[in-house]
Short mmCIF file of C-alpha atoms in Angstrom, two decimals:
data_model
loop_
_atom_site.label_atom_id
_atom_site.label_comp_id
_atom_site.label_asym_id
_atom_site.label_seq_id
_atom_site.Cartn_x
_atom_site.Cartn_y
_atom_site.Cartn_z
CA UNK A 584 7.93 160.08 125.93
CA UNK A 585 10.29 157.69 127.96
CA UNK A 586 13.56 158.38 129.64
CA UNK A 587 14.98 156.49 127.07
CA UNK A 588 14.05 158.99 124.46
CA UNK A 589 16.02 161.50 126.06
CA UNK A 590 18.39 163.42 123.36
CA UNK A 591 22.11 163.52 123.75
CA UNK A 592 24.34 166.32 123.92
CA UNK A 593 26.36 166.38 120.50
CA UNK A 594 29.55 166.86 122.24
CA UNK A 595 31.84 166.67 119.20
CA UNK A 596 29.99 169.47 117.47
CA UNK A 597 29.91 171.83 120.60
CA UNK A 598 33.76 171.15 120.95
CA UNK A 599 34.11 172.25 117.04
CA UNK A 600 31.98 175.13 117.82
CA UNK A 601 33.95 176.43 120.71
CA UNK A 602 37.17 175.53 119.03
CA UNK A 603 36.19 177.68 115.97
CA UNK A 604 35.61 180.55 118.44
CA UNK A 605 38.90 180.02 120.09
CA UNK A 606 41.06 180.07 116.94
CA UNK A 607 39.47 181.81 114.16
CA UNK A 608 37.61 184.90 113.38
CA UNK A 609 34.37 185.52 115.20
CA UNK A 610 31.20 186.47 113.08
CA UNK A 611 30.74 190.19 112.29
CA UNK A 612 28.19 190.84 114.83
CA UNK A 613 30.92 190.47 117.65
CA UNK A 614 32.53 193.51 116.33
CA UNK A 615 30.50 195.86 118.20
CA UNK A 616 31.31 193.83 121.30
CA UNK A 617 35.07 194.26 121.43
CA UNK A 618 35.13 195.92 124.67
CA UNK A 619 33.90 192.72 126.16
CA UNK A 620 36.59 190.67 124.61
CA UNK A 621 37.53 189.44 128.16
CA UNK A 622 34.15 188.24 128.73
CA UNK A 623 33.98 186.00 125.54
CA UNK A 624 37.49 184.69 126.19
CA UNK A 625 36.30 183.23 129.61
CA UNK A 626 32.96 181.82 127.94
CA UNK A 627 35.26 179.99 125.40
CA UNK A 628 37.96 178.79 127.65
CA UNK A 629 35.35 177.68 130.26
CA UNK A 630 33.30 175.94 127.70
CA UNK A 631 36.30 173.84 126.44
CA UNK A 632 37.04 173.06 130.35
CA UNK A 633 33.35 171.84 130.69
CA UNK A 634 33.69 169.80 127.66
CA UNK A 635 37.11 168.21 128.99
CA UNK A 636 39.14 169.87 125.94
CA UNK A 637 42.86 170.63 127.30
CA UNK A 638 44.62 173.62 126.59
CA UNK A 639 48.33 173.44 125.20
CA UNK A 640 51.22 174.88 127.16
CA UNK A 641 51.60 177.50 124.68
CA UNK A 642 47.85 178.42 124.97
CA UNK A 643 47.99 178.57 128.72
CA UNK A 644 50.86 180.93 128.48
CA UNK A 645 49.50 183.25 126.06
CA UNK A 646 46.07 183.44 128.09
CA UNK A 647 48.13 184.46 131.24
CA UNK A 648 50.05 187.00 129.36
CA UNK A 649 47.18 188.68 127.82
CA UNK A 650 45.02 188.61 130.95
CA UNK A 651 47.70 190.30 133.13
CA UNK A 652 48.26 192.74 130.35
CA UNK A 653 44.66 194.02 130.79
CA UNK A 654 45.34 194.67 134.62
CA UNK A 655 44.64 198.41 135.54
CA UNK A 656 47.46 200.22 137.38
CA UNK A 657 44.89 201.31 139.93
CA UNK A 658 43.10 198.03 140.60
CA UNK A 659 40.98 195.80 138.67
CA UNK A 660 41.10 194.49 135.04
CA UNK A 661 39.98 196.25 131.64
CA UNK A 662 37.76 194.16 129.20
CA UNK A 663 40.01 194.72 126.12
CA UNK A 664 43.15 196.63 125.18
CA UNK A 665 40.84 199.06 123.22
CA UNK A 666 39.47 200.33 126.51
CA UNK A 667 42.77 202.43 126.79
CA UNK A 668 43.41 204.87 124.31
CA UNK A 669 46.61 207.12 124.12
CA UNK A 670 46.27 210.75 125.05
CA UNK A 671 42.71 210.03 126.44
CA UNK A 672 43.96 209.61 130.16
CA UNK A 673 43.66 206.08 129.41
CA UNK A 674 44.09 204.67 132.96
CA UNK A 675 41.68 206.96 134.46
CA UNK A 676 38.80 204.61 134.78
CA UNK A 677 38.73 201.62 132.35
CA UNK A 678 38.87 198.86 134.80
CA UNK A 679 35.24 197.37 135.47
CA UNK A 680 33.88 194.74 137.83
CA UNK A 681 32.68 192.26 135.25
CA UNK A 682 36.14 192.23 133.54
CA UNK A 683 37.85 191.74 136.71
CA UNK A 684 35.69 188.61 137.65
CA UNK A 685 36.26 187.23 134.24
CA UNK A 686 40.05 187.74 134.20
CA UNK A 687 40.49 185.92 137.78
CA UNK A 688 38.32 183.04 136.46
CA UNK A 689 40.50 182.82 133.37
CA UNK A 690 43.83 182.79 135.24
CA UNK A 691 42.40 179.85 137.00
CA UNK A 692 41.56 178.14 133.79
CA UNK A 693 44.88 178.82 132.48
CA UNK A 694 46.48 176.54 135.12
CA UNK A 695 47.02 173.01 133.94
CA UNK A 696 46.49 171.43 137.32
CA UNK A 697 46.08 172.21 141.00
CA UNK A 698 49.70 172.29 141.82
CA UNK A 699 50.22 174.80 139.01
CA UNK A 700 47.20 176.62 140.18
CA UNK A 701 48.94 177.80 143.25
CA UNK A 702 50.82 180.37 141.11
CA UNK A 703 47.82 181.39 138.90
CA UNK A 704 47.12 184.52 140.50
CA UNK A 705 51.10 185.50 140.46
CA UNK A 706 51.03 189.04 138.93
CA UNK A 707 47.70 190.01 140.45
CA UNK A 708 48.16 193.11 142.63
CA UNK A 709 45.68 191.69 145.30
CA UNK A 710 45.61 194.61 147.89
CA UNK A 711 45.24 197.42 145.18
CA UNK A 712 42.44 195.37 143.43
CA UNK A 713 40.56 194.67 146.87
CA UNK A 714 40.82 198.33 147.60
CA UNK A 715 39.44 199.27 144.30
CA UNK A 716 36.58 196.79 145.02
CA UNK A 717 35.93 198.50 148.15
CA UNK A 718 35.58 201.81 146.58
CA UNK A 719 33.09 200.55 144.31
CA UNK A 720 30.57 199.96 147.12
CA UNK A 721 28.19 202.85 147.79
CA UNK A 722 26.63 203.65 151.19
CA UNK A 723 23.38 202.07 150.42
CA UNK A 724 25.54 198.56 149.98
CA UNK A 725 25.12 198.46 146.09
CA UNK A 726 28.16 198.27 143.72
CA UNK A 727 28.92 200.40 140.58
CA UNK A 728 30.57 199.02 137.61
CA UNK A 729 33.72 201.07 137.57
CA UNK A 730 35.37 204.40 138.96
CA UNK A 731 35.93 207.42 136.88
CA UNK A 732 37.75 210.40 138.61
CA UNK A 733 37.09 208.53 141.86
CA UNK A 734 33.38 208.53 141.53
CA UNK A 735 31.30 205.32 141.49
CA UNK A 736 30.00 204.82 137.65
CA UNK A 737 27.18 202.32 136.95
CA UNK A 738 23.55 201.58 138.00
CA UNK A 739 22.64 199.54 141.24
CA UNK A 740 22.69 196.44 139.36
CA UNK A 741 22.24 193.02 141.29
CA UNK A 742 24.83 191.65 138.88
CA UNK A 743 27.57 194.17 140.16
CA UNK A 744 26.67 192.79 143.70
CA UNK A 745 27.22 189.20 142.51
CA UNK A 746 30.61 189.94 140.80
CA UNK A 747 31.74 191.78 143.73
CA UNK A 748 30.93 188.59 145.98
CA UNK A 749 32.82 186.36 143.73
CA UNK A 750 35.92 188.86 143.40
CA UNK A 751 35.84 189.01 147.24
CA UNK A 752 35.88 185.18 147.59
CA UNK A 753 38.62 184.57 145.04
CA UNK A 754 41.09 187.10 146.43
CA UNK A 755 40.13 188.24 150.14
CA UNK A 756 41.08 184.96 152.21
CA UNK A 757 40.63 184.90 155.79
CA UNK A 758 43.16 187.60 156.62
CA UNK A 759 42.79 189.43 160.00
CA UNK A 760 43.44 193.16 160.55
CA UNK A 761 47.00 193.65 161.47
CA UNK A 762 48.38 190.59 159.25
CA UNK A 763 50.27 191.15 156.16
CA UNK A 764 48.04 191.44 153.36
CA UNK A 765 45.12 192.72 155.16
CA UNK A 766 42.69 195.14 153.31
CA UNK A 767 39.52 196.83 154.57
CA UNK A 768 36.74 194.46 153.55
CA UNK A 769 33.48 195.56 151.66
CA UNK A 770 30.64 196.22 154.05
CA UNK A 771 28.86 192.71 153.92
CA UNK A 772 25.82 193.81 155.91
CA UNK A 773 25.23 196.58 153.78
CA UNK A 774 25.58 194.26 150.70
CA UNK A 775 23.13 191.69 152.05
CA UNK A 776 20.50 194.61 153.02
CA UNK A 777 20.90 195.95 149.25
CA UNK A 778 20.19 192.43 147.99
CA UNK A 779 17.24 192.14 150.58
CA UNK A 780 15.57 195.27 149.35
CA UNK A 781 15.45 193.73 145.86
CA UNK A 782 12.94 191.19 146.45
CA UNK A 783 9.45 192.17 144.77
CA UNK A 784 5.87 191.66 145.61
CA UNK A 785 5.64 188.64 143.52
CA UNK A 786 8.69 187.03 145.29
CA UNK A 787 10.85 187.45 142.48
CA UNK A 788 14.35 189.89 142.41
CA UNK A 789 15.04 193.02 140.85
CA UNK A 790 17.28 196.09 141.09
CA UNK A 791 14.95 197.18 143.71
CA UNK A 792 11.44 196.37 145.01
CA UNK A 793 9.97 198.49 142.66
CA UNK A 794 11.17 197.29 139.37
CA UNK A 795 10.10 194.24 137.37
CA UNK A 796 11.55 190.87 138.85
CA UNK A 797 13.78 188.76 136.75
CA UNK A 798 15.06 185.33 137.07
CA UNK A 799 18.67 186.60 136.08
CA UNK A 800 18.66 189.18 138.99
CA UNK A 801 17.30 186.15 141.27
CA UNK A 802 20.37 184.09 140.58
CA UNK A 803 22.65 186.97 141.13
CA UNK A 804 21.11 187.76 144.34
CA UNK A 805 21.30 184.18 145.58
CA UNK A 806 24.65 183.38 144.18
CA UNK A 807 26.15 186.65 145.61
CA UNK A 808 24.74 185.78 149.04
CA UNK A 809 25.79 182.17 148.64
CA UNK A 810 29.45 183.30 147.94
CA UNK A 811 29.37 185.62 150.95
CA UNK A 812 28.35 182.69 153.24
CA UNK A 813 31.37 180.53 151.41
CA UNK A 814 34.41 180.30 153.84
CA UNK A 815 37.29 182.39 152.96
CA UNK A 816 39.94 179.90 154.12
CA UNK A 817 40.16 176.58 152.33
CA UNK A 818 40.54 174.71 155.57
CA UNK A 819 37.35 176.11 157.17
CA UNK A 820 34.15 174.26 157.67
CA UNK A 821 31.30 175.89 155.61
CA UNK A 822 29.32 177.92 157.93
CA UNK A 823 25.51 178.30 158.25
CA UNK A 824 23.68 180.19 155.47
CA UNK A 825 23.57 183.46 157.30
CA UNK A 826 23.75 185.63 154.40
CA UNK A 827 21.32 183.76 152.56
CA UNK A 828 18.71 183.59 155.34
CA UNK A 829 19.20 187.35 155.96
CA UNK A 830 19.04 188.29 152.52
CA UNK A 831 16.06 186.62 151.27
CA UNK A 832 12.92 187.59 153.48
CA UNK A 833 10.37 185.71 151.51
CA UNK A 834 12.09 182.55 150.53
CA UNK A 835 8.87 180.72 149.88
CA UNK A 836 7.82 183.48 147.45
CA UNK A 837 11.06 183.37 145.55
CA UNK A 838 10.65 179.61 145.07
CA UNK A 839 7.09 180.41 143.77
CA UNK A 840 8.33 182.81 141.43
CA UNK A 841 10.96 180.40 140.17
CA UNK A 842 8.61 177.42 139.96
CA UNK A 843 6.30 179.70 137.73
CA UNK A 844 8.96 180.07 135.02
CA UNK A 845 8.73 176.82 133.18
CA UNK A 846 7.34 177.47 129.87
CA UNK A 847 6.10 174.47 127.26
CA UNK A 848 7.34 174.66 123.89
CA UNK A 849 4.41 173.75 121.70
CA UNK A 850 5.49 173.05 118.02
CA UNK A 851 2.05 173.90 116.83
CA UNK A 852 2.36 177.43 117.61
CA UNK A 853 5.79 177.61 115.67
CA UNK A 854 4.10 176.02 112.39
CA UNK A 855 0.88 178.29 112.29
CA UNK A 856 0.03 181.89 112.91
CA UNK A 857 -3.54 180.83 113.72
CA UNK A 858 -4.51 179.39 116.84
CA UNK A 859 -6.34 176.09 116.01
CA UNK A 860 -6.94 174.93 119.38
CA UNK A 861 -7.73 176.42 122.72
CA UNK A 862 -4.94 174.94 124.90
CA UNK A 863 -6.25 176.66 127.95
CA UNK A 864 -9.64 174.61 127.68
CA UNK A 865 -7.91 171.37 126.71
CA UNK A 866 -7.29 168.65 129.24
CA UNK A 867 -3.93 168.65 130.64
CA UNK A 868 -3.43 165.00 130.17
CA UNK A 869 -4.26 165.34 126.45
CA UNK A 870 -1.36 167.74 125.84
CA UNK A 871 2.21 166.74 125.23
CA UNK A 872 4.45 168.57 127.58
CA UNK A 873 7.63 166.89 126.17
CA UNK A 874 9.70 170.11 125.79
CA UNK A 875 9.85 172.41 128.84
CA UNK A 876 11.81 175.82 128.56
CA UNK A 877 11.95 178.63 131.10
CA UNK A 878 11.34 182.32 130.67
CA UNK A 879 12.75 185.06 132.92
CA UNK A 880 9.89 187.33 133.39
CA UNK A 881 6.26 187.38 133.10
CA UNK A 882 4.57 187.11 129.71
CA UNK A 883 7.91 186.14 127.93
CA UNK A 884 8.68 183.29 125.82
CA UNK A 885 11.34 180.51 126.69
CA UNK A 886 14.78 181.23 126.26
CA UNK A 887 17.91 179.01 126.44
CA UNK A 888 19.63 181.09 129.26
CA UNK A 889 16.70 180.92 131.53
CA UNK A 890 17.13 177.18 131.91
CA UNK A 891 20.27 178.32 133.65
CA UNK A 892 19.24 181.29 135.57
CA UNK A 893 16.25 179.48 136.96
CA UNK A 894 17.80 176.09 137.28
CA UNK A 895 20.87 177.44 138.99
CA UNK A 896 19.01 179.71 141.27
CA UNK A 897 16.74 176.66 142.52
CA UNK A 898 19.92 174.43 142.87
CA UNK A 899 21.59 177.01 145.34
CA UNK A 900 18.24 177.24 147.24
CA UNK A 901 18.04 173.26 147.42
CA UNK A 902 14.86 173.22 145.57
CA UNK A 903 15.97 171.34 142.25
CA UNK A 904 13.18 168.61 142.69
CA UNK A 905 10.61 171.49 141.42
CA UNK A 906 12.60 171.05 137.99
CA UNK A 907 11.34 168.22 135.64
CA UNK A 908 14.80 167.46 134.01
CA UNK A 909 13.68 165.09 131.27
CA UNK A 910 11.63 167.88 129.44
CA UNK A 911 13.93 170.54 130.12
CA UNK A 912 16.84 168.62 128.62
CA UNK A 913 14.71 167.84 125.67
CA UNK A 914 14.08 171.63 125.09
CA UNK A 915 17.64 172.25 125.06
CA UNK A 916 18.83 169.41 123.01
CA UNK A 917 15.94 168.99 120.75
CA UNK A 918 14.76 172.70 120.27
CA UNK A 919 17.88 175.09 120.67
CA UNK A 920 21.00 173.01 120.47
CA UNK A 921 22.10 173.95 117.02
CA UNK A 922 23.45 171.44 114.19
CA UNK A 923 26.85 173.13 113.91
CA UNK A 924 27.33 173.19 117.61
CA UNK A 925 26.44 175.69 120.45
CA UNK A 926 22.76 176.79 121.32
CA UNK A 927 20.54 179.62 119.84
CA UNK A 928 18.46 182.05 122.03
CA UNK A 929 15.16 180.29 120.84
CA UNK A 930 14.23 178.10 118.37
CA UNK A 931 15.42 178.78 114.64
CA UNK A 932 17.99 181.26 115.64
CA UNK A 933 21.86 181.03 115.18
CA UNK A 934 24.09 179.98 117.95
CA UNK A 935 25.96 182.49 119.85
CA UNK A 936 28.56 182.28 122.79
CA UNK A 937 26.36 183.60 125.60
CA UNK A 938 23.49 181.14 125.30
CA UNK A 939 26.01 178.57 124.06
CA UNK A 940 27.67 178.67 127.28
CA UNK A 941 24.61 179.27 129.57
CA UNK A 942 23.20 176.18 127.71
CA UNK A 943 26.11 174.00 128.73
CA UNK A 944 25.78 175.30 132.30
CA UNK A 945 22.28 174.39 132.67
CA UNK A 946 22.98 170.78 131.43
CA UNK A 947 25.91 170.77 133.89
CA UNK A 948 23.71 171.69 136.68
CA UNK A 949 21.39 168.85 135.62
CA UNK A 950 24.31 166.44 135.93
CA UNK A 951 24.78 165.72 132.31
CA UNK A 952 27.42 162.75 132.04
CA UNK A 953 29.11 164.50 129.02
CA UNK A 954 30.29 167.38 131.10
CA UNK A 955 32.50 167.99 134.22
CA UNK A 956 30.87 168.41 137.62
CA UNK A 957 29.58 172.05 137.83
CA UNK A 958 29.78 174.95 140.44
CA UNK A 959 26.60 176.57 140.18
CA UNK A 960 27.59 179.74 142.45
CA UNK A 961 30.72 180.60 140.41
CA UNK A 962 29.39 179.27 136.92
CA UNK A 963 32.44 177.14 136.18
CA UNK A 964 33.51 173.59 136.62
CA UNK A 965 34.43 172.32 140.24
CA UNK A 966 37.79 171.78 139.09
CA UNK A 967 38.19 175.25 138.19
CA UNK A 968 36.89 176.37 141.68
CA UNK A 969 39.49 174.10 143.24
CA UNK A 970 42.18 175.80 141.25
CA UNK A 971 40.98 179.12 142.33
CA UNK A 972 41.16 178.18 145.83
CA UNK A 973 44.65 176.85 145.32
CA UNK A 974 45.46 180.41 143.58
CA UNK A 975 44.04 182.28 146.38
CA UNK A 976 46.04 180.43 148.95
CA UNK A 977 49.37 180.80 146.92
CA UNK A 978 48.79 184.49 146.43
CA UNK A 979 48.35 184.93 150.04
CA UNK A 980 51.24 182.90 151.14
CA UNK A 981 53.34 185.66 149.08
CA UNK A 982 51.29 188.33 150.18
CA UNK A 983 54.43 190.41 151.18
CA UNK A 984 55.28 193.25 148.67
CA UNK A 985 54.84 191.18 145.30
CA UNK A 986 57.11 190.22 142.54
CA UNK A 987 54.63 190.70 139.52
CA UNK A 988 57.07 189.58 136.97
CA UNK A 989 56.19 186.34 135.12
CA UNK A 990 59.48 185.16 133.15
CA UNK A 991 57.79 182.53 131.12
CA UNK A 992 54.91 184.85 130.15
CA UNK A 993 56.80 188.05 130.01
CA UNK A 994 53.84 189.72 132.03
CA UNK A 995 53.61 193.47 133.12
CA UNK A 996 54.91 194.36 136.72
CA UNK A 997 53.00 197.02 138.75
CA UNK A 998 52.93 200.42 137.06
CA UNK A 999 55.19 203.10 138.00
CA UNK A 1000 54.62 206.72 137.39
CA UNK A 1001 57.45 206.38 134.55
CA UNK A 1002 55.83 203.18 133.09
CA UNK A 1003 52.42 205.27 133.12
CA UNK A 1004 54.07 208.03 131.16
CA UNK A 1005 55.41 205.52 128.53
CA UNK A 1006 51.91 204.08 128.56
CA UNK A 1007 50.37 207.54 127.68
CA UNK A 1008 52.76 207.93 124.74
CA UNK A 1009 52.61 204.73 122.97
CA UNK A 1010 51.81 204.97 119.35
CA UNK A 1011 48.44 203.54 118.29
CA UNK A 1012 49.97 200.67 116.34
CA UNK A 1013 51.94 199.67 119.35
CA UNK A 1014 49.12 199.76 121.85
CA UNK A 1015 45.87 198.49 120.27
CA UNK A 1016 44.44 196.95 117.15
CA UNK A 1017 45.38 199.20 114.30
CA UNK A 1018 42.42 197.98 112.40
CA UNK A 1019 39.98 199.79 114.45
CA UNK A 1020 40.00 202.83 111.82
CA UNK A 1021 39.29 200.46 109.01
CA UNK A 1022 36.49 198.96 110.89
CA UNK A 1023 35.05 202.43 111.76
CA UNK A 1024 35.23 203.43 108.04
CA UNK A 1025 33.02 200.34 107.21
CA UNK A 1026 30.41 201.29 109.49
CA UNK A 1027 30.30 204.90 108.58
CA UNK A 1028 29.78 203.65 105.00
CA UNK A 1029 26.90 201.60 106.21
CA UNK A 1030 25.50 204.56 107.93
CA UNK A 1031 25.59 206.73 105.05
CA UNK A 1032 24.12 204.18 102.67
CA UNK A 1033 21.21 202.99 105.08
CA UNK A 1034 23.00 199.72 105.85
CA UNK A 1035 23.32 198.35 102.41
CA UNK A 1036 26.32 196.26 102.64
CA UNK A 1037 26.84 195.91 98.77
CA UNK A 1038 27.89 199.59 98.88
CA UNK A 1039 30.51 199.06 101.38
CA UNK A 1040 32.23 195.92 100.35
CA UNK A 1041 35.70 197.40 99.75
CA UNK A 1042 35.78 198.99 103.12
CA UNK A 1043 34.92 195.45 104.74
CA UNK A 1044 37.37 193.63 102.49
CA UNK A 1045 40.19 196.29 103.71
CA UNK A 1046 39.23 195.55 107.19
CA UNK A 1047 39.71 191.81 106.69
CA UNK A 1048 42.89 192.18 105.07
CA UNK A 1049 44.24 194.36 107.73
CA UNK A 1050 43.14 192.32 110.37
CA UNK A 1051 44.57 189.06 108.82
CA UNK A 1052 47.84 190.79 108.48
CA UNK A 1053 48.02 192.33 112.00
CA UNK A 1054 46.98 188.94 113.43
CA UNK A 1055 49.68 187.04 111.53
CA UNK A 1056 52.31 189.86 112.76
CA UNK A 1057 51.36 189.56 116.21
CA UNK A 1058 51.44 185.35 116.21
CA UNK A 1059 55.04 185.71 114.79
CA UNK A 1060 56.01 188.28 117.33
CA UNK A 1061 54.58 185.99 120.11
CA UNK A 1062 52.35 188.93 121.40
CA UNK A 1063 48.81 188.68 122.37
CA UNK A 1064 46.23 185.90 122.04
CA UNK A 1065 42.58 187.21 121.21
#
């Protein structure tokens, strides 16, 4: 196939898909993921930004209000209001590192322009958040997911190291010890050392050198190191890649691992269960490799998201020439792009928000002209990155004791002991989705009846009726967003 045969991104269908996700109910499989609502919100708004779909003024205000309402009194952000339940020591340890990253990016996205972005982080308790982040780091340099009773919870996941580097870059700034707003930094050297220990025998990256290498971990490791190398001052010149050089002992091996991830999509294999031809013995010139996807591990099939994890990592390493862009685009746009918009995980599947966003991210990294320019390290548009820089600068300019009120959006101020007590004694209907009990009854019915939905129709209908009534009430009161 020639370059003129390259398929096009069905931009209008993708816009419709993301607008449905934004403004209507999500499909039922998402119900179980309510605790990651902030993540889905960031995917939706970031995708619309990438597709050049502007938000309305009321939507921007609602997003800010909702995100700031999830700020934890001891630092960080919760993933959903349902993380905090009355009477359950709600404020004890519900903030997590992933939700905090997505919250900060969403606040940047909610700013209409760079000038407005200067106040995007207004209401964020920067000092408390950075102290909380420092508390998540272990002695070996790894980061946990959250704190519970002051103890670090969560594995030594490379994703946590990436998220910590992003949060640090977005909030810290080049504040020297003794200056207003200074907070003890994370131990950068230990973080780099932890990432360095994650490289495996085959050149890839895992949680540790004894685990299976994975392209997603490779991205997180390289992006974390790249963020540690980024200047913390918007006026500073980009320094040499010290962390990246130190944190990847076998760079050639990593590139080789990533270069081994392309995976040819052969329609013959999908159409027949029997192997009709020995592709190993066939001449390479006789086989059409028009659609090239990527897998993330050895002996796995191609998957939409790995076009991003592999392509993004190679981009940060400066080895994009390894990727043959045209067949990679064909794989995404011919094979996993869905007719209703979005991307599926693999051929024949339904679209989902995770793969739909990372499919767009992969195309953005390839320089698709229908999409805004993309920041590979932060996984958002370069325009959003500029807003985040402005937000950080604006927050540092006001790093004296902060006025965290937001008159336009009616956001929450820092939590006093009295406010905490009120928080603990809120009634269920005041604090979180009152339809959760109806949802639980539905799933208990499914469990009792072996997953037969026909036996539980009245329970699911009761949940839908409750949700519709509650959502309409919240809209009329001007409360909440998602």
